[in-house]
Every structure is written in C-alpha cells, then in structure tokens.
PDB file of C-alpha atoms in Angstrom:
ATOM      1  CA  MET A 296      53.467 -33.148 -25.780  1.00 50.00           C
ATOM      2  CA  THR A 297      50.700 -30.611 -26.312  1.00 65.00           C
ATOM      3  CA  GLN A 298      48.155 -30.514 -23.541  1.00 79.00           C
ATOM      4  CA  PRO A 299      44.486 -30.752 -24.621  1.00 82.00           C
ATOM      5  CA  PRO A 300      42.577 -27.490 -24.243  1.00 87.00           C
ATOM      6  CA  THR A 301      40.610 -26.911 -21.086  1.00 93.00           C
ATOM      7  CA  LEU A 302      36.973 -25.884 -21.172  1.00 93.00           C
ATOM      8  CA  GLU A 303      37.975 -22.357 -20.151  1.00 94.00           C
ATOM      9  CA  THR A 304      40.480 -21.995 -23.002  1.00 94.00           C
ATOM     10  CA  LEU A 305      37.960 -23.325 -25.512  1.00 92.00           C
ATOM     11  CA  ILE A 306      35.353 -20.823 -24.318  1.00 93.00           C
ATOM     12  CA  ALA A 307      37.909 -17.994 -24.501  1.00 95.00           C
ATOM     13  CA  SER A 308      38.818 -19.005 -28.068  1.00 94.00           C
ATOM     14  CA  LEU A 309      35.137 -19.243 -28.960  1.00 93.00           C
ATOM     15  CA  ARG A 310      34.499 -15.735 -27.647  1.00 94.00           C
ATOM     16  CA  GLU A 311      37.488 -14.438 -29.600  1.00 95.00           C
ATOM     17  CA  ALA A 312      36.249 -16.016 -32.826  1.00 95.00           C
ATOM     18  CA  LEU A 313      32.764 -14.611 -32.337  1.00 93.00           C
ATOM     19  CA  SER A 314      34.139 -11.138 -31.593  1.00 92.00           C
ATOM     20  CA  ALA A 315      36.106 -11.312 -34.841  1.00 94.00           C
ATOM     21  CA  GLY A 316      33.015 -12.434 -36.746  1.00 91.00           C
ATOM     22  CA  ASP A 317      34.693 -15.728 -37.672  1.00 94.00           C
ATOM     23  CA  ILE A 318      31.610 -17.934 -37.491  1.00 92.00           C
ATOM     24  CA  ASP A 319      33.216 -20.936 -39.198  1.00 93.00           C
ATOM     25  CA  THR A 320      35.953 -21.060 -36.555  1.00 94.00           C
ATOM     26  CA  ALA A 321      33.376 -20.541 -33.824  1.00 93.00           C
ATOM     27  CA  LEU A 322      31.324 -23.484 -35.101  1.00 92.00           C
ATOM     28  CA  ARG A 323      34.440 -25.664 -35.215  1.00 94.00           C
ATOM     29  CA  LEU A 324      35.338 -24.701 -31.656  1.00 93.00           C
ATOM     30  CA  GLY A 325      31.758 -25.358 -30.560  1.00 91.00           C
ATOM     31  CA  ALA A 326      31.879 -28.841 -32.054  1.00 92.00           C
ATOM     32  CA  ASP A 327      35.233 -29.468 -30.365  1.00 93.00           C
ATOM     33  CA  ALA A 328      33.762 -28.358 -27.022  1.00 92.00           C
ATOM     34  CA  ARG A 329      30.803 -30.728 -27.429  1.00 91.00           C
ATOM     35  CA  THR A 330      33.174 -33.622 -28.122  1.00 92.00           C
ATOM     36  CA  ARG A 331      35.551 -32.912 -25.254  1.00 94.00           C
ATOM     37  CA  PHE A 332      33.015 -31.621 -22.721  1.00 94.00           C
ATOM     38  CA  PRO A 333      29.625 -33.095 -23.668  1.00 92.00           C
ATOM     39  CA  ASP A 334      27.986 -32.030 -20.400  1.00 93.00           C
ATOM     40  CA  ALA A 335      29.154 -28.403 -20.504  1.00 95.00           C
ATOM     41  CA  PRO A 336      26.330 -26.008 -21.466  1.00 96.00           C
ATOM     42  CA  ALA A 337      28.306 -22.741 -21.655  1.00 95.00           C
ATOM     43  CA  PRO A 338      29.818 -23.181 -25.168  1.00 95.00           C
ATOM     44  CA  LEU A 339      26.473 -24.244 -26.597  1.00 94.00           C
ATOM     45  CA  PHE A 340      24.608 -21.235 -25.223  1.00 96.00           C
ATOM     46  CA  LEU A 341      27.393 -18.835 -26.159  1.00 95.00           C
ATOM     47  CA  LEU A 342      27.373 -20.028 -29.757  1.00 95.00           C
ATOM     48  CA  CYS A 343      23.594 -20.211 -29.998  1.00 95.00           C
ATOM     49  CA  ALA A 344      23.095 -16.671 -28.672  1.00 95.00           C
ATOM     50  CA  ALA A 345      25.700 -15.331 -31.094  1.00 94.00           C
ATOM     51  CA  LEU A 346      24.088 -17.050 -34.071  1.00 94.00           C
ATOM     52  CA  LEU A 347      20.645 -15.850 -33.040  1.00 95.00           C
ATOM     53  CA  ASP A 348      22.010 -12.327 -32.708  1.00 94.00           C
ATOM     54  CA  ARG A 349      23.273 -12.539 -36.282  1.00 93.00           C
ATOM     55  CA  ARG A 350      20.005 -14.130 -37.427  1.00 93.00           C
ATOM     56  CA  ASP A 351      22.082 -17.035 -38.668  1.00 93.00           C
ATOM     57  CA  SER A 352      19.877 -20.018 -39.555  1.00 93.00           C
ATOM     58  CA  ARG A 353      22.495 -22.378 -38.141  1.00 92.00           C
ATOM     59  CA  ALA A 354      21.233 -21.465 -34.665  1.00 93.00           C
ATOM     60  CA  ALA A 355      18.389 -23.910 -35.333  1.00 92.00           C
ATOM     61  CA  THR A 356      20.819 -26.829 -35.175  1.00 92.00           C
ATOM     62  CA  ILE A 357      21.943 -25.832 -31.672  1.00 93.00           C
ATOM     63  CA  LEU A 358      18.537 -25.095 -30.158  1.00 92.00           C
ATOM     64  CA  PRO A 359      17.726 -28.802 -29.550  1.00 93.00           C
ATOM     65  CA  LEU A 360      21.085 -29.176 -27.799  1.00 93.00           C
ATOM     66  CA  ILE A 361      20.517 -26.346 -25.342  1.00 95.00           C
ATOM     67  CA  GLU A 362      17.095 -27.796 -24.472  1.00 95.00           C
ATOM     68  CA  ARG A 363      19.036 -30.514 -22.635  1.00 94.00           C
ATOM     69  CA  HIS A 364      20.085 -27.855 -20.105  1.00 96.00           C
ATOM     70  CA  PRO A 365      16.808 -26.284 -18.927  1.00 95.00           C
ATOM     71  CA  ASP A 366      18.306 -25.047 -15.654  1.00 95.00           C
ATOM     72  CA  TYR A 367      21.390 -23.244 -17.045  1.00 96.00           C
ATOM     73  CA  ALA A 368      20.250 -19.756 -16.081  1.00 96.00           C
ATOM     74  CA  PRO A 369      23.084 -17.627 -17.561  1.00 96.00           C
ATOM     75  CA  GLY A 370      22.598 -19.219 -20.953  1.00 97.00           C
ATOM     76  CA  TRP A 371      18.828 -18.842 -21.016  1.00 97.00           C
ATOM     77  CA  ARG A 372      19.147 -15.255 -19.874  1.00 97.00           C
ATOM     78  CA  ALA A 373      21.573 -14.534 -22.742  1.00 96.00           C
ATOM     79  CA  ILE A 374      19.213 -16.201 -25.219  1.00 97.00           C
ATOM     80  CA  GLY A 375      16.287 -14.211 -23.834  1.00 97.00           C
ATOM     81  CA  GLU A 376      18.114 -10.885 -24.035  1.00 96.00           C
ATOM     82  CA  THR A 377      19.061 -11.630 -27.640  1.00 96.00           C
ATOM     83  CA  LEU A 378      15.457 -12.402 -28.550  1.00 96.00           C
ATOM     84  CA  VAL A 379      14.270  -9.213 -26.836  1.00 96.00           C
ATOM     85  CA  ARG A 380      16.646  -7.162 -28.998  1.00 94.00           C
ATOM     86  CA  GLN A 381      15.178  -8.838 -32.063  1.00 93.00           C
ATOM     87  CA  GLY A 382      11.617  -8.049 -31.015  1.00 93.00           C
ATOM     88  CA  ARG A 383      10.753 -11.730 -30.491  1.00 95.00           C
ATOM     89  CA  ALA A 384       9.163 -11.057 -27.142  1.00 97.00           C
ATOM     90  CA  GLU A 385       7.071 -14.195 -26.710  1.00 97.00           C
ATOM     91  CA  ALA A 386      10.039 -16.475 -27.357  1.00 96.00           C
ATOM     92  CA  ALA A 387      12.196 -14.300 -25.121  1.00 97.00           C
ATOM     93  CA  LEU A 388       9.793 -14.746 -22.216  1.00 97.00           C
ATOM     94  CA  VAL A 389      10.115 -18.531 -22.402  1.00 96.00           C
ATOM     95  CA  ALA A 390      13.903 -18.298 -22.104  1.00 97.00           C
ATOM     96  CA  LEU A 391      13.822 -15.594 -19.439  1.00 97.00           C
ATOM     97  CA  ASP A 392      11.311 -17.482 -17.313  1.00 96.00           C
ATOM     98  CA  ARG A 393      13.788 -20.361 -17.169  1.00 96.00           C
ATOM     99  CA  ALA A 394      16.615 -18.011 -16.232  1.00 96.00           C
ATOM    100  CA  HIS A 395      14.510 -16.426 -13.508  1.00 93.00           C
ATOM    101  CA  ALA A 396      13.437 -19.794 -12.118  1.00 94.00           C
ATOM    102  CA  HIS A 397      16.911 -21.304 -11.885  1.00 94.00           C
ATOM    103  CA  GLY A 398      19.305 -18.378 -11.526  1.00 92.00           C
ATOM    104  CA  THR A 399      21.244 -16.828  -8.695  1.00 93.00           C
ATOM    105  CA  SER A 400      20.004 -13.532  -7.292  1.00 91.00           C
ATOM    106  CA  VAL A 401      22.134 -11.666  -9.838  1.00 91.00           C
ATOM    107  CA  GLU A 402      20.802 -13.742 -12.725  1.00 93.00           C
ATOM    108  CA  ARG A 403      17.215 -13.346 -11.507  1.00 93.00           C
ATOM    109  CA  ARG A 404      17.671  -9.578 -11.393  1.00 93.00           C
ATOM    110  CA  ARG A 405      19.036  -9.438 -14.933  1.00 94.00           C
ATOM    111  CA  ALA A 406      16.336 -11.792 -16.177  1.00 95.00           C
ATOM    112  CA  ALA A 407      13.632  -9.677 -14.526  1.00 95.00           C
ATOM    113  CA  ILE A 408      14.902  -6.541 -16.284  1.00 95.00           C
ATOM    114  CA  ALA A 409      14.909  -8.337 -19.622  1.00 96.00           C
ATOM    115  CA  ARG A 410      11.438  -9.787 -18.940  1.00 96.00           C
ATOM    116  CA  ALA A 411      10.154  -6.266 -18.347  1.00 97.00           C
ATOM    117  CA  ALA A 412      11.544  -5.184 -21.717  1.00 96.00           C
ATOM    118  CA  ALA A 413       9.843  -8.118 -23.436  1.00 97.00           C
ATOM    119  CA  LEU A 414       6.514  -7.424 -21.742  1.00 97.00           C
ATOM    120  CA  GLU A 415       6.748  -3.743 -22.628  1.00 96.00           C
ATOM    121  CA  THR A 416       7.240  -4.725 -26.266  1.00 95.00           C
ATOM    122  CA  LEU A 417       3.979  -6.669 -25.988  1.00 96.00           C
ATOM    123  CA  THR A 418       2.317  -3.507 -24.548  1.00 96.00           C
ATOM    124  CA  ARG A 419       1.740  -5.325 -21.268  1.00 97.00           C
ATOM    125  CA  GLN A 420       2.799  -2.289 -19.265  1.00 97.00           C
ATOM    126  CA  GLY A 421       1.442  -3.406 -15.910  1.00 97.00           C
ATOM    127  CA  ASP A 422       3.044  -6.837 -16.200  1.00 97.00           C
ATOM    128  CA  ALA A 423       6.325  -5.188 -17.184  1.00 97.00           C
ATOM    129  CA  ALA A 424       6.162  -3.009 -14.064  1.00 97.00           C
ATOM    130  CA  ASP A 425       5.489  -6.066 -11.920  1.00 96.00           C
ATOM    131  CA  ALA A 426       8.460  -7.847 -13.501  1.00 95.00           C
ATOM    132  CA  LEU A 427      10.717  -4.940 -12.565  1.00 95.00           C
ATOM    133  CA  ALA A 428       9.655  -5.272  -8.937  1.00 93.00           C
ATOM    134  CA  ASP A 429      11.603  -8.555  -8.883  1.00 89.00           C
ATOM    135  CA  ALA A 430      14.759  -6.692  -9.890  1.00 91.00           C
ATOM    136  CA  LEU A 431      14.764  -4.241  -6.978  1.00 92.00           C
ATOM    137  CA  HIS A 432      17.145  -4.809  -4.099  1.00 83.00           C
ATOM    138  CA  GLY A 433      16.914  -1.590  -2.071  1.00 76.00           C
ATOM    139  CA  THR A 434      20.062   0.278  -3.085  1.00 78.00           C
ATOM    140  CA  ALA A 435      20.853   3.485  -4.963  1.00 76.00           C
ATOM    141  CA  GLU A 436      21.318   1.376  -8.106  1.00 83.00           C
ATOM    142  CA  ASP A 437      17.550   0.904  -8.099  1.00 91.00           C
ATOM    143  CA  ALA A 438      16.806   4.543  -9.001  1.00 93.00           C
ATOM    144  CA  PRO A 439      16.571   3.958 -12.792  1.00 95.00           C
ATOM    145  CA  LEU A 440      14.428   0.860 -12.208  1.00 96.00           C
ATOM    146  CA  HIS A 441      12.021   2.687  -9.891  1.00 97.00           C
ATOM    147  CA  TYR A 442      11.780   5.447 -12.502  1.00 97.00           C
ATOM    148  CA  ARG A 443      11.109   3.027 -15.333  1.00 97.00           C
ATOM    149  CA  ARG A 444       8.629   1.133 -13.182  1.00 97.00           C
ATOM    150  CA  GLY A 445       6.805   4.359 -12.345  1.00 98.00           C
ATOM    151  CA  VAL A 446       6.516   5.258 -16.025  1.00 98.00           C
ATOM    152  CA  LEU A 447       5.152   1.794 -16.825  1.00 98.00           C
ATOM    153  CA  LEU A 448       2.658   1.903 -13.960  1.00 98.00           C
ATOM    154  CA  ARG A 449       1.380   5.275 -15.133  1.00 98.00           C
ATOM    155  CA  ARG A 450       0.907   3.929 -18.662  1.00 97.00           C
ATOM    156  CA  ALA A 451      -0.999   1.016 -17.150  1.00 97.00           C
ATOM    157  CA  GLY A 452      -3.351   3.430 -15.377  1.00 97.00           C
ATOM    158  CA  ARG A 453      -2.052   2.524 -11.900  1.00 97.00           C
ATOM    159  CA  GLY A 454      -1.510   6.109 -10.831  1.00 97.00           C
ATOM    160  CA  GLU A 455      -1.046   5.748  -7.091  1.00 97.00           C
ATOM    161  CA  GLU A 456       1.494   2.949  -7.541  1.00 98.00           C
ATOM    162  CA  ALA A 457       3.250   5.051 -10.183  1.00 98.00           C
ATOM    163  CA  ARG A 458       3.487   7.977  -7.790  1.00 98.00           C
ATOM    164  CA  ALA A 459       4.962   5.728  -5.077  1.00 97.00           C
ATOM    165  CA  ALA A 460       7.526   4.220  -7.462  1.00 97.00           C
ATOM    166  CA  LEU A 461       8.626   7.645  -8.658  1.00 98.00           C
ATOM    167  CA  HIS A 462       8.990   8.884  -5.082  1.00 97.00           C
ATOM    168  CA  GLN A 463      11.289   5.908  -4.492  1.00 96.00           C
ATOM    169  CA  ALA A 464      13.323   6.806  -7.587  1.00 96.00           C
ATOM    170  CA  ILE A 465      13.735  10.338  -6.265  1.00 97.00           C
ATOM    171  CA  ASP A 466      14.605   9.107  -2.774  1.00 95.00           C
ATOM    172  CA  HIS A 467      17.490   7.145  -4.302  1.00 94.00           C
ATOM    173  CA  ASP A 468      18.498   9.905  -6.743  1.00 95.00           C
ATOM    174  CA  PRO A 469      17.163  13.387  -5.872  1.00 96.00           C
ATOM    175  CA  ARG A 470      18.852  14.842  -8.990  1.00 96.00           C
ATOM    176  CA  HIS A 471      16.886  12.640 -11.398  1.00 97.00           C
ATOM    177  CA  ALA A 472      15.089  15.368 -13.357  1.00 98.00           C
ATOM    178  CA  GLU A 473      13.057  12.944 -15.474  1.00 98.00           C
ATOM    179  CA  ALA A 474      11.778  11.213 -12.340  1.00 98.00           C
ATOM    180  CA  HIS A 475      10.543  14.545 -10.941  1.00 98.00           C
ATOM    181  CA  TYR A 476       8.862  15.277 -14.283  1.00 98.00           C
ATOM    182  CA  ALA A 477       7.232  11.835 -14.412  1.00 98.00           C
ATOM    183  CA  LEU A 478       6.055  12.332 -10.833  1.00 98.00           C
ATOM    184  CA  GLY A 479       4.426  15.572 -11.938  1.00 98.00           C
ATOM    185  CA  LEU A 480       2.564  13.721 -14.684  1.00 98.00           C
ATOM    186  CA  ALA A 481       1.404  11.047 -12.248  1.00 98.00           C
ATOM    187  CA  CYS A 482       0.193  13.665  -9.773  1.00 98.00           C
ATOM    188  CA  GLN A 483      -1.684  15.516 -12.517  1.00 96.00           C
ATOM    189  CA  ASP A 484      -3.376  12.260 -13.517  1.00 96.00           C
ATOM    190  CA  LEU A 485      -4.557  11.965  -9.913  1.00 97.00           C
ATOM    191  CA  GLY A 486      -5.805  15.562  -9.857  1.00 95.00           C
ATOM    192  CA  GLU A 487      -3.070  16.620  -7.417  1.00 97.00           C
ATOM    193  CA  HIS A 488      -2.124  19.816  -9.229  1.00 96.00           C
ATOM    194  CA  ASN A 489      -0.170  21.478  -6.412  1.00 96.00           C
ATOM    195  CA  ALA A 490       1.995  18.386  -5.955  1.00 98.00           C
ATOM    196  CA  ALA A 491       2.446  18.201  -9.720  1.00 98.00           C
ATOM    197  CA  ALA A 492       3.571  21.832  -9.856  1.00 98.00           C
ATOM    198  CA  GLU A 493       6.147  21.207  -7.141  1.00 98.00           C
ATOM    199  CA  ALA A 494       7.507  18.189  -9.010  1.00 98.00           C
ATOM    200  CA  TYR A 495       7.850  20.216 -12.226  1.00 98.00           C
ATOM    201  CA  ARG A 496       9.598  23.021 -10.343  1.00 98.00           C
ATOM    202  CA  ARG A 497      12.128  20.540  -8.992  1.00 98.00           C
ATOM    203  CA  ALA A 498      12.704  19.121 -12.466  1.00 98.00           C
ATOM    204  CA  LEU A 499      13.385  22.643 -13.745  1.00 98.00           C
ATOM    205  CA  ALA A 500      15.695  23.388 -10.843  1.00 98.00           C
ATOM    206  CA  ILE A 501      17.816  20.443 -11.920  1.00 98.00           C
ATOM    207  CA  ARG A 502      17.509  21.052 -15.672  1.00 97.00           C
ATOM    208  CA  ALA A 503      16.822  24.691 -16.498  1.00 96.00           C
ATOM    209  CA  ASP A 504      16.240  23.823 -20.178  1.00 97.00           C
ATOM    210  CA  PHE A 505      13.541  21.219 -19.438  1.00 97.00           C
ATOM    211  CA  HIS A 506      10.892  22.616 -21.774  1.00 97.00           C
ATOM    212  CA  GLU A 507       8.177  20.025 -21.120  1.00 96.00           C
ATOM    213  CA  ALA A 508       8.511  20.566 -17.368  1.00 98.00           C
ATOM    214  CA  ALA A 509       7.985  24.316 -17.847  1.00 97.00           C
ATOM    215  CA  LEU A 510       4.981  23.738 -20.088  1.00 96.00           C
ATOM    216  CA  ASN A 511       3.388  21.261 -17.711  1.00 96.00           C
ATOM    217  CA  LEU A 512       4.137  23.510 -14.761  1.00 97.00           C
ATOM    218  CA  GLY A 513       1.977  26.061 -16.526  1.00 95.00           C
ATOM    219  CA  THR A 514      -0.916  23.641 -16.927  1.00 94.00           C
ATOM    220  CA  ALA A 515      -0.642  22.440 -13.315  1.00 95.00           C
ATOM    221  CA  LEU A 516      -0.668  26.010 -11.976  1.00 95.00           C
ATOM    222  CA  GLN A 517      -3.517  26.890 -14.308  1.00 93.00           C
ATOM    223  CA  GLU A 518      -5.565  23.977 -13.016  1.00 91.00           C
ATOM    224  CA  SER A 519      -4.853  25.010  -9.422  1.00 91.00           C
ATOM    225  CA  GLY A 520      -6.039  28.562 -10.139  1.00 89.00           C
ATOM    226  CA  ASP A 521      -2.632  30.295 -10.028  1.00 93.00           C
ATOM    227  CA  TRP A 522      -2.932  32.262 -13.263  1.00 89.00           C
ATOM    228  CA  GLU A 523       0.042  34.524 -12.719  1.00 91.00           C
ATOM    229  CA  GLY A 524       2.296  31.597 -11.923  1.00 94.00           C
ATOM    230  CA  ALA A 525       0.940  29.716 -14.934  1.00 93.00           C
ATOM    231  CA  LEU A 526       1.700  32.637 -17.260  1.00 91.00           C
ATOM    232  CA  ASP A 527       5.244  32.872 -15.918  1.00 94.00           C
ATOM    233  CA  ALA A 528       5.754  29.143 -16.542  1.00 95.00           C
ATOM    234  CA  TYR A 529       4.264  29.354 -20.032  1.00 93.00           C
ATOM    235  CA  ALA A 530       6.542  32.311 -20.791  1.00 94.00           C
ATOM    236  CA  GLN A 531       9.527  30.231 -19.700  1.00 95.00           C
ATOM    237  CA  ALA A 532       8.384  27.381 -21.951  1.00 94.00           C
ATOM    238  CA  VAL A 533       8.089  29.718 -24.944  1.00 94.00           C
ATOM    239  CA  ARG A 534      11.522  31.204 -24.263  1.00 95.00           C
ATOM    240  CA  LEU A 535      12.985  27.710 -24.224  1.00 95.00           C
ATOM    241  CA  ARG A 536      11.136  26.668 -27.375  1.00 94.00           C
ATOM    242  CA  PRO A 537       9.378  29.497 -29.257  1.00 93.00           C
ATOM    243  CA  GLU A 538       7.521  27.084 -31.530  1.00 92.00           C
ATOM    244  CA  SER A 539       5.560  25.847 -28.496  1.00 88.00           C
ATOM    245  CA  PHE A 540       3.519  29.075 -28.377  1.00 90.00           C
ATOM    246  CA  GLY A 541       0.652  27.313 -30.129  1.00 89.00           C
ATOM    247  CA  ARG A 542       0.517  24.670 -27.424  1.00 89.00           C
ATOM    248  CA  VAL A 543       0.503  27.373 -24.757  1.00 87.00           C
ATOM    249  CA  ALA A 544      -2.341  29.218 -26.463  1.00 84.00           C
ATOM    250  CA  GLN A 545      -4.279  25.967 -26.774  1.00 85.00           C
ATOM    251  CA  ALA A 546      -3.763  25.197 -23.079  1.00 82.00           C
ATOM    252  CA  LEU A 547      -4.973  28.641 -22.090  1.00 79.00           C
ATOM    253  CA  THR A 548      -8.072  28.615 -24.285  1.00 78.00           C
ATOM    254  CA  ALA A 549      -8.928  25.072 -23.146  1.00 72.00           C
ATOM    255  CA  SER A 550      -9.403  26.366 -19.633  1.00 64.00           C
ATOM    256  CA  PRO A 551     -12.978  26.593 -18.335  1.00 59.00           C
ATOM    257  CA  HIS A 552     -12.228  30.280 -17.809  1.00 51.00           C
ATOM    258  CA  ALA A 553     -11.384  30.644 -21.508  1.00 45.00           C
ATOM    259  CA  ARG A 554      -8.798  33.235 -20.621  1.00 53.00           C
ATOM    260  CA  LEU A 555      -6.095  33.992 -23.215  1.00 48.00           C
ATOM    261  CA  TRP A 556      -3.127  36.219 -22.560  1.00 49.00           C
ATOM    262  CA  LEU A 557      -1.177  36.996 -25.737  1.00 47.00           C
ATOM    263  CA  GLY A 558       1.085  39.669 -24.294  1.00 45.00           C
TER     264      GLY A 558
END
C-alpha cells in the first residue's frame, strides 16, 4: 500500500516543479499540500513567491491564504525579497517588516538586508543605512555591509557616521579597495583632505588600476596644498585613462590658485 506523501516530500516535489518551470504541476502540488496539511504555511509561501517572481496573476489567489500566517518569517522574507527584485518597494517593506518582527536572528538579518534594498529603491538612503545596522553581528562577514552602510550614510549627508562605518569595513577587510576609496570621499566631504589622500593611496596600493582613486588623490592633495603630489597623482590618472585629461585640467583650473600644468 502506497504511503501518503509527507509534508517534506510534497515541498521537495513543489520545488522541483517550480525549478522546471512546470507551474501547472506546482499548483496541483500546492493544492494537495493545502488539503493534506492545512496548517502548513511553507508550501503556500513557496508557491506564492514563485508566482510573484514570474509575475503570474495566479499569485493573487494565494495572497489571502498566506495572510493567515502573519508570523511565518521565512515566507514573508521570501515574498519581500521577490517584491524588492520587482521594484515594488512599498509592498516589500510590509512583508519584510513581518519577517523582521517574527524571525530568528538569521531571518532578521536577511530581512534587514532586504529592507535596506527596498528603502534604497525609495531613495531613503538614511533609513536604508539604519536598516543595515540591524544586520550587523560583529564578524568579518560584516565588511560588505559596513561598506554599503557607509556609502548610504554619505549619500544621506551623514558624513561622520559614514566615515565611522567605512573604518569598520576596513577593520574587517583591510584589502577592500572600494571601502578605502569611499572613505576618501567621506573625508573629502568633511574637509579632511590629508586623511582623504591617505585613503586614496591605500586604495591604489590594493588596486593599481583604480583610476578614480588616482584622480581623487590629485584633488585631495591639491586641496591640501601639495601641488607636486597632486600633479603626480593626476599624471597617474591620465596614464590609466588618457581620456580623463579634460577632468584633470578642469580640476586644476578650478583651484583658487588657477594654476594649470599642461606638461
């Protein structure tokens, strides 16, 4: 006598059907799961997220069913991430707020990262940076998050916080060239040209072809009064990308000293 499928086998079959793009089979398996396991949220959320991802209108028939499980964090996080990818940020935030409120520490971290992406889409850079703070847990894995948070804070005009976040990114990953470069930008915003120059130098030491770091090193040195150093950096930038000569000339002539070296 054939044994009835377990919830785990039904979910595995559902995943297989969705991976194969067999939506009709997936819908049949979803209906079977609802009949056999009416209180199980996982098949519902799995199917709903997949249909949403495909922009399949049949997702609308499942949405009322998943509303019966407001505290199923993995499902709401999956729905939220799908909506973020589709650019439906406001709807994504509703789902991700539920995931963050009811999830384990791992789910809260993943929901916080997705919330930051949704808020960034809405050009709420400061709120996105604050959302990322909830995803940090003090390990080397945090380096990309500190970097992203620093970039967002700078865009939000929170320069000192941006500088601190980027220092944390570098503390976790000293070879993160983009973090050194972003730190240079943050320091320049704050008028700290010597610190900015040092950050650009470190970015170039890690990535010798980092054109923007060379160009900005020139502007930082120029602002600090080191003309010879600035010209060396500008020359490096032009060697890396000859078409940037116009930007170098513009930077030089924009100086209060109006000094232009064409040699």
